[in-house]
Tab-separated table of C-alpha atoms in Angstrom:
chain	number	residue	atom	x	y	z
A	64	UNK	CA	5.956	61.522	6.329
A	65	UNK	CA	6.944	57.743	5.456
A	66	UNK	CA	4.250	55.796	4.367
A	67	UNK	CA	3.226	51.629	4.002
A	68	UNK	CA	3.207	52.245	0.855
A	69	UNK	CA	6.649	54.089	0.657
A	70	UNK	CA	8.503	50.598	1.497
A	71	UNK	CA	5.905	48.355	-0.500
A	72	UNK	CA	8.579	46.533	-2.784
A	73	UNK	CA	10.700	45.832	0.270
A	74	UNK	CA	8.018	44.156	1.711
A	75	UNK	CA	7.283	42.473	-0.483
A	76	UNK	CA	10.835	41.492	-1.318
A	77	UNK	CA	11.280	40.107	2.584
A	78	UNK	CA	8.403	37.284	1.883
A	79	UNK	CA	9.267	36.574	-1.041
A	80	UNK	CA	10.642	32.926	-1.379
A	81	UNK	CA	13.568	31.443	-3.974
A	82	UNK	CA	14.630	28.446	-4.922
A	83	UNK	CA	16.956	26.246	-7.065
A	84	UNK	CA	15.173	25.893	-9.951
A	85	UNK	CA	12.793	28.814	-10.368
A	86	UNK	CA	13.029	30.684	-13.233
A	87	UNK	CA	13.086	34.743	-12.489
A	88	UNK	CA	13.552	37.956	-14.122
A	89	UNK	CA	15.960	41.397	-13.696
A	90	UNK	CA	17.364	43.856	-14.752
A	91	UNK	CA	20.899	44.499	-15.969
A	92	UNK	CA	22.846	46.740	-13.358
A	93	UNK	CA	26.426	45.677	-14.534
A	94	UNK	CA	27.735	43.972	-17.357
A	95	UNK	CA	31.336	42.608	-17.564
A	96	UNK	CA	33.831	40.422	-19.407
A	97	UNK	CA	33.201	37.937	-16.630
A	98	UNK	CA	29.751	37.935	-15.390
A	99	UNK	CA	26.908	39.911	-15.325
A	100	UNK	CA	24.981	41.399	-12.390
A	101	UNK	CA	21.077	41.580	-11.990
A	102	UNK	CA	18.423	43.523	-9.912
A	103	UNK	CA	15.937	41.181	-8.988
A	104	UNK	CA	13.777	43.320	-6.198
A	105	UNK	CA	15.397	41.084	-3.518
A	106	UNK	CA	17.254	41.066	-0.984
A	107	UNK	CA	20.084	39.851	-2.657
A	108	UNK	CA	21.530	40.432	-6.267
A	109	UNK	CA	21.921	38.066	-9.374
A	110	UNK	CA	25.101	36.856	-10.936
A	111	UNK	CA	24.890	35.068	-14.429
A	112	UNK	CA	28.610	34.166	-15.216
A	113	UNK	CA	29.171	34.264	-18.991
A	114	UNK	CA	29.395	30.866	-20.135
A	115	UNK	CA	25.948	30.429	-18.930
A	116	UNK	CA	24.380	33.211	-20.644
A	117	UNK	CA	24.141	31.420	-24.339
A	118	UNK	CA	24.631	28.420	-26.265
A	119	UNK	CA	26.361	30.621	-29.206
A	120	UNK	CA	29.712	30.612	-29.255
A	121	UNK	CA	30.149	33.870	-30.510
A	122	UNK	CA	28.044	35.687	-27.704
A	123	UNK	CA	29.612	38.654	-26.488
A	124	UNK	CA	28.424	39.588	-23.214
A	125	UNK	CA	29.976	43.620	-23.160
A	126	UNK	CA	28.759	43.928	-26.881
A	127	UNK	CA	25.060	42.120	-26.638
A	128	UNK	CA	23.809	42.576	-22.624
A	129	UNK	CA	23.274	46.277	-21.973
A	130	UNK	CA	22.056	48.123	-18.388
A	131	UNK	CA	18.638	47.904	-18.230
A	132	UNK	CA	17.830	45.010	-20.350
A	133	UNK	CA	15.211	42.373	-18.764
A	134	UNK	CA	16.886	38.980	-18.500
A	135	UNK	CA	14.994	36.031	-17.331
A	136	UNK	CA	16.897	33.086	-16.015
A	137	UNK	CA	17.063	29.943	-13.858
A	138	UNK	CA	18.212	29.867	-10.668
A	139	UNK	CA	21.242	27.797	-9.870
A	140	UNK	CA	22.455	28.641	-6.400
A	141	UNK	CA	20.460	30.479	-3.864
A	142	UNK	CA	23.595	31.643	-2.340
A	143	UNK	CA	27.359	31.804	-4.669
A	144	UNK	CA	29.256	32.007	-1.304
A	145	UNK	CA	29.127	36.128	-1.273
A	146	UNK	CA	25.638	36.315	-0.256
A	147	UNK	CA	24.183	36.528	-4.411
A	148	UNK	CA	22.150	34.354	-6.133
A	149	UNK	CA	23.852	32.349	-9.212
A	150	UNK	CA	21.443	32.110	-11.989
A	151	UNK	CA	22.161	30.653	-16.054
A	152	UNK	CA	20.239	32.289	-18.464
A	153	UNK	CA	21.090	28.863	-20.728
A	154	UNK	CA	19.100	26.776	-18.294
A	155	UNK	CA	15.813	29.248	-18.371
A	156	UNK	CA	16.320	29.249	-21.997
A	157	UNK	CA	15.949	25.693	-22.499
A	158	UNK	CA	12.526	26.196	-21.636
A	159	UNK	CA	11.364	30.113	-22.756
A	160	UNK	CA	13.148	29.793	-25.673
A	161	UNK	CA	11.249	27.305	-27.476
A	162	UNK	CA	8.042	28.640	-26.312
A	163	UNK	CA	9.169	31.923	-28.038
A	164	UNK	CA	10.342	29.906	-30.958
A	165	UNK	CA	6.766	28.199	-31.417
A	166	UNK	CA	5.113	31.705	-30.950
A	167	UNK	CA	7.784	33.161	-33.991
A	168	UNK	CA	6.379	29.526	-36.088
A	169	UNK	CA	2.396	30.302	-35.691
A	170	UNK	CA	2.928	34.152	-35.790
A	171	UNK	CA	5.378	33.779	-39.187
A	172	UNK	CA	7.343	36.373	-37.263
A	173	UNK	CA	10.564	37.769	-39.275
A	174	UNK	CA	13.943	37.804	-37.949
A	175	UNK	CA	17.104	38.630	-38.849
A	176	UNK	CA	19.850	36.386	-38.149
A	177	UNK	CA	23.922	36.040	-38.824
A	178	UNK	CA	25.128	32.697	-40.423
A	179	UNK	CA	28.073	31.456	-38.075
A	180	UNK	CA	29.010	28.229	-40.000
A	181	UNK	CA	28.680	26.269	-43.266
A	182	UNK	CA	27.566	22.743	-42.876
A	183	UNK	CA	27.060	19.867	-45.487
A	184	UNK	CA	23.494	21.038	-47.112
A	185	UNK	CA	23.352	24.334	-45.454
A	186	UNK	CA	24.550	27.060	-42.932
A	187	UNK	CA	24.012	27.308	-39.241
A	188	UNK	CA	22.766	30.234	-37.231
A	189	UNK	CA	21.960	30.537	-33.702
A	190	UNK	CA	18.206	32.137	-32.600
A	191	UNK	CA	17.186	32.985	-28.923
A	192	UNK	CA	20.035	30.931	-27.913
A	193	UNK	CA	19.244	28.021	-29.738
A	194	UNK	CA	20.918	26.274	-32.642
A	195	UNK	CA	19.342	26.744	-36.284
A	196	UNK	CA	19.607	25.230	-39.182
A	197	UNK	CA	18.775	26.769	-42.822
A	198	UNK	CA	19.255	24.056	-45.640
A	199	UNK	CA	21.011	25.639	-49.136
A	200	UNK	CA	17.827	25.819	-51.068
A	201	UNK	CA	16.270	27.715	-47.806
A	202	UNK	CA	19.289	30.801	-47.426
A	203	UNK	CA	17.522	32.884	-50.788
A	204	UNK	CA	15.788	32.397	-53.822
A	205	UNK	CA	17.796	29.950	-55.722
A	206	UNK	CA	19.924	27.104	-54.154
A	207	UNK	CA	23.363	27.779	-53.089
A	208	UNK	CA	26.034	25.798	-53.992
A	209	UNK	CA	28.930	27.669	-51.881
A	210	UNK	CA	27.226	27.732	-48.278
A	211	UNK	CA	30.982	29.037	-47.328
A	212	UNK	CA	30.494	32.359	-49.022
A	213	UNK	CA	27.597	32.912	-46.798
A	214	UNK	CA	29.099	32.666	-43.374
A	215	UNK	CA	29.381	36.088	-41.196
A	216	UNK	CA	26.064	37.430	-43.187
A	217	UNK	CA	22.864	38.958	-42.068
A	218	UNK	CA	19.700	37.521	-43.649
A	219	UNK	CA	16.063	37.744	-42.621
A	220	UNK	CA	14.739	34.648	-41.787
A	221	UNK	CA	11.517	32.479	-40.598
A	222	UNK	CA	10.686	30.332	-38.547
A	223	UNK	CA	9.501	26.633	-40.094
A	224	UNK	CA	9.914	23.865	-37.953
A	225	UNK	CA	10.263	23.750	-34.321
A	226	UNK	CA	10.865	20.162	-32.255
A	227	UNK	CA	11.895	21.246	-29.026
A	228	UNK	CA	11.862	17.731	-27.924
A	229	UNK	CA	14.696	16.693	-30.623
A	230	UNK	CA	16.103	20.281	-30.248
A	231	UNK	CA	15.143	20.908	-34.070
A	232	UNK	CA	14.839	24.441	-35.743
A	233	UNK	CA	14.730	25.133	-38.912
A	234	UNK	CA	14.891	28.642	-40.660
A	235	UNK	CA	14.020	30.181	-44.402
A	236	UNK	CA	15.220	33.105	-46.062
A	237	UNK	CA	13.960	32.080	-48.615
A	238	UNK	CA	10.375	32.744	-47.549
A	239	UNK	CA	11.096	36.181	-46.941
A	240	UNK	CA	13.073	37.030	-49.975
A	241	UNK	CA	9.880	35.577	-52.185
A	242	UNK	CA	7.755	37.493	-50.641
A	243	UNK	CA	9.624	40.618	-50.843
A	244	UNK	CA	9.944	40.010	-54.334
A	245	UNK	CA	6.309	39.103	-54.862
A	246	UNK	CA	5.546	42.737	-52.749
A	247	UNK	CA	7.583	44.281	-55.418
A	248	UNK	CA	6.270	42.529	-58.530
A	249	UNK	CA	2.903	43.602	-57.091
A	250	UNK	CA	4.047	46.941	-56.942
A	251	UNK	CA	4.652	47.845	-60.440
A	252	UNK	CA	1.783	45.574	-61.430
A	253	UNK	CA	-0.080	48.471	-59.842
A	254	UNK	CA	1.860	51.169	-61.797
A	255	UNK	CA	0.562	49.983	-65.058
A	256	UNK	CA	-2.476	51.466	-66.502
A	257	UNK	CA	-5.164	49.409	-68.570
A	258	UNK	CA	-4.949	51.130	-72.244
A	259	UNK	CA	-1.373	50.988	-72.074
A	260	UNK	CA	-0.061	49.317	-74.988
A	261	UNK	CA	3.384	47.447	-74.349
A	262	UNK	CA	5.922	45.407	-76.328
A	263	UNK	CA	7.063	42.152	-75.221
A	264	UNK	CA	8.437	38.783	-75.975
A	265	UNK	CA	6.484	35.578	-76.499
A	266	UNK	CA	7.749	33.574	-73.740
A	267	UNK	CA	5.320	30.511	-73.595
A	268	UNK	CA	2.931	29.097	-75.909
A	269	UNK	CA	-0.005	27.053	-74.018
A	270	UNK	CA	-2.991	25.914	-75.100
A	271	UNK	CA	-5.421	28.297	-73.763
A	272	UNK	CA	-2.874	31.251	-75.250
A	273	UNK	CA	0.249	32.916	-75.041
A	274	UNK	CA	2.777	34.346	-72.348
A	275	UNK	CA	4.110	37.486	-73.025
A	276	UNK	CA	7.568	38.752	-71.344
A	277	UNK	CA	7.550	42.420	-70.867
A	278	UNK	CA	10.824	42.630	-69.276
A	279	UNK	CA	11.302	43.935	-65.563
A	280	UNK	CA	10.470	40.271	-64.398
A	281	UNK	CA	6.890	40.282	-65.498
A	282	UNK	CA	5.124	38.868	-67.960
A	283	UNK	CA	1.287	38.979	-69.306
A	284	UNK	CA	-1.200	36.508	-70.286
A	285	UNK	CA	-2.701	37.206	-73.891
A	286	UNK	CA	-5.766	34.510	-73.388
A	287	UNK	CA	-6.124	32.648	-77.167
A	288	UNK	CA	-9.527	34.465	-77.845
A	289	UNK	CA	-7.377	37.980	-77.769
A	290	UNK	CA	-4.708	37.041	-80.223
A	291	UNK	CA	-6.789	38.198	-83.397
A	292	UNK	CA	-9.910	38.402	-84.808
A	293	UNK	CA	-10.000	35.317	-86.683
A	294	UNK	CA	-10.908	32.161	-84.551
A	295	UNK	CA	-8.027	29.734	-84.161
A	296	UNK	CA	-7.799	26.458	-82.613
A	297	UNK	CA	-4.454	27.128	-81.030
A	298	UNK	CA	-1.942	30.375	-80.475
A	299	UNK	CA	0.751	28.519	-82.820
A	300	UNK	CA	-1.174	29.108	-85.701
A	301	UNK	CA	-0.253	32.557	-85.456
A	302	UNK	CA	3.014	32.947	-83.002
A	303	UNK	CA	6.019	31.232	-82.189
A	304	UNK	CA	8.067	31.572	-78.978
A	305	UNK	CA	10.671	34.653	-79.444
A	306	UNK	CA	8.491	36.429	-81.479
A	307	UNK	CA	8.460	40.228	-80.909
A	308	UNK	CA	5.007	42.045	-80.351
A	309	UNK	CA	3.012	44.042	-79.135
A	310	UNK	CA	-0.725	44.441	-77.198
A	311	UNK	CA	-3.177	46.636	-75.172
A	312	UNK	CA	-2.974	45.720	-71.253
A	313	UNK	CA	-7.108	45.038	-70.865
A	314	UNK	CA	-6.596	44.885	-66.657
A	315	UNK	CA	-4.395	44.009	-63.996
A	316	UNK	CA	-6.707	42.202	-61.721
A	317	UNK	CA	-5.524	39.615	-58.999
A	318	UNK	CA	-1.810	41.491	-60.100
A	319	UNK	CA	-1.819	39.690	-63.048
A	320	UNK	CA	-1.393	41.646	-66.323
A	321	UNK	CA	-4.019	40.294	-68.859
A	322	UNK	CA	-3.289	41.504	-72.497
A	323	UNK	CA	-5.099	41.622	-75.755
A	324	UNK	CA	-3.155	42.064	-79.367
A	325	UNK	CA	-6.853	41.629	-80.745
A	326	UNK	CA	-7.413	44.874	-79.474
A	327	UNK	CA	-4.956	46.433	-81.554
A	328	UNK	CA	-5.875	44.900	-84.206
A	329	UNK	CA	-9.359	46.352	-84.382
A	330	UNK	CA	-7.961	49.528	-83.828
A	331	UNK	CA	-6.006	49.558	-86.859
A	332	UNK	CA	-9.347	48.218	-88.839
A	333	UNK	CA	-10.349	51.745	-87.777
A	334	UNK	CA	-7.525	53.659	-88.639
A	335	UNK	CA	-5.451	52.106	-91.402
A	336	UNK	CA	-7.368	49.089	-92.846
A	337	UNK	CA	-7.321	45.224	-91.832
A	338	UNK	CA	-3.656	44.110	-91.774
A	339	UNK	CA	-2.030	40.758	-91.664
A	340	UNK	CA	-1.344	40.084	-88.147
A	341	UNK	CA	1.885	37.895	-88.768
A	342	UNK	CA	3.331	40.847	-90.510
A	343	UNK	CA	2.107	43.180	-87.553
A	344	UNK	CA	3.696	41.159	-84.996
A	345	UNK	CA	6.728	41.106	-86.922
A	346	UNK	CA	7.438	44.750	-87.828
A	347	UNK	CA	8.769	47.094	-86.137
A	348	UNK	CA	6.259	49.062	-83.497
A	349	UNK	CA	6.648	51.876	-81.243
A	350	UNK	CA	4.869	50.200	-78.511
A	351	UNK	CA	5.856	51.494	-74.668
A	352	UNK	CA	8.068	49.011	-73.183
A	353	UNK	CA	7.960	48.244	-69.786
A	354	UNK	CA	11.510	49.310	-68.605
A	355	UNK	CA	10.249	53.033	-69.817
A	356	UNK	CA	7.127	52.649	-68.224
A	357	UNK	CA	8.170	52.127	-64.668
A	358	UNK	CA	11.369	54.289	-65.046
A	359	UNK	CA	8.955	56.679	-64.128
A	360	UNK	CA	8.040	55.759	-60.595
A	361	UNK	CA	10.235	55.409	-58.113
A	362	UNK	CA	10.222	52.492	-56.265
A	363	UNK	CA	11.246	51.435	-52.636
């Protein structure tokens, strides 16, 4: 037997009141070149014609609205003339949209977003409906000179300024892209053992020591009390920039890789006898480099 409870929604649905201006959700029933059709547990159905389902021009309604999506929109017309309720998804997302666009700004949400035109210091895209722009030193890691050879590409993006009352958003790739890159430096940071000895490049000469390049985009810190046993008042007393050598990674705390040639040299007080350091740096050495290293781990 039929229960109350069996025609709840309909009841429901009879008291319920709507009006121009209200913004309401449903759910996709129909989708067509034309307009498409919504279930909003009422009486009657909702009709969002095309042009007012997004300010990108390049929306496709058949290719982007599918049966059973949620839409929530504003409501235009209580009545279209065949008894349906005209809504524009545009109008609701005038308002939602920014609020969702804030929440993406606090919550440093990443999305992924298709460049639709180059414009003078940068490339547009559109985001929940809404306009964005992404300046040429925001697309990637270094600036970009020819925004045109970026248009019709997916990046991932972030959210970094939001001004819903001048209708301002503003995007970043390059946010993401450093910090994928930063994961991945991390990464094989973590793959290299203290002990290890390496062979590098001296990159930088500062005055509390010496950068090291050990290839793979990393480099190591040998601080000026680990260059060599002798005490010296700065690291060009004993190394110039280009200058092939080698040293012990000591630890990779804070994923930075701190080295030590002093180490080495102690080492070889034990085994072979002090040596020269100049001529030790300069000789050849069958030091690991860092290329072999992390050949052997496979990375994602």
């Amino acid at each position: 037997m039929e229960t109350m409870d069996d025609f709840k929604e309909e009841l429901e649905a009879s008291f319920r009141k709507i009006k121009e201006g209200d913004i309401i959700s449903g759910t996709v029933i129909d989708v067509n070149e034309e307009e498409v059709t919504l279930d909003l547990k009422y009486y009657a159905q909702g009709i969002i014609k095309v042009e007012d389902l997004s300010n990108d021009p390049d929306f496709s309604a058949t290719e982007q609205v599918h049966i059973g999506d949620v839409i929530e929109a504003t409501v235009v017309k209580t009545d279209d003339g065949e008894g349906n309720i005209l809504l524009s998804k545009k109008e609701a997302n005038d308002v939602l949209a920014w609020e969702k666009l804030q929440q993406m700004l606090e919550e440093e949400t990443t999305v992924k977003v298709r460049i639709k035109e180059s414009v003078p210091s940068g490339v547009v895209t559109y985001l929940e409906g809404i306009r964005a722009f992404i300046p040429a030193s925001q697309i990637t890691l270094d600036y970009v000179e020819d925004t045109d050879a970026w248009i019709g590409k997916e990046i991932e993006a972030k959210v970094i300024t939001v001004d819903a009352e001048k209708e301002k958003l503003v995007l970043s790739g390059k946010v993401v892209a450093k910090a994928a890159e930063e994961e991945e430096r991390n990464h094989k940071i973590s793959m290299i053992v203290p002990g290890t000895v390496l062979e590098g490049t001296v990159e930088t000469l500062m005055p509390y020591g010496a950068f090291i390049s050990l290839g793979n985009g990393l480099s190591g810190l040998v601080h000026i009390s680990q260059i060599c046993e002798r005490r010296i008042g700065k690291p060009s007393e004993v190394l110039k920039v280009g200058q092939k050598v080698k040293a012990k990674v000591l630890n990779t705390n804070d994923n930075k890789i701190s080295l030590s040639m002093k180490a080495l040299e102690e080492e070889m007080v034990d085994t072979e006898g002090v040596e020269d350091l100049e001529a030790y740096t300069d000789k050849e050495t069958t030091g690991t480099s860092l290329g072999d290293l992390l050949s052997k781990f496979k990375f994602d």
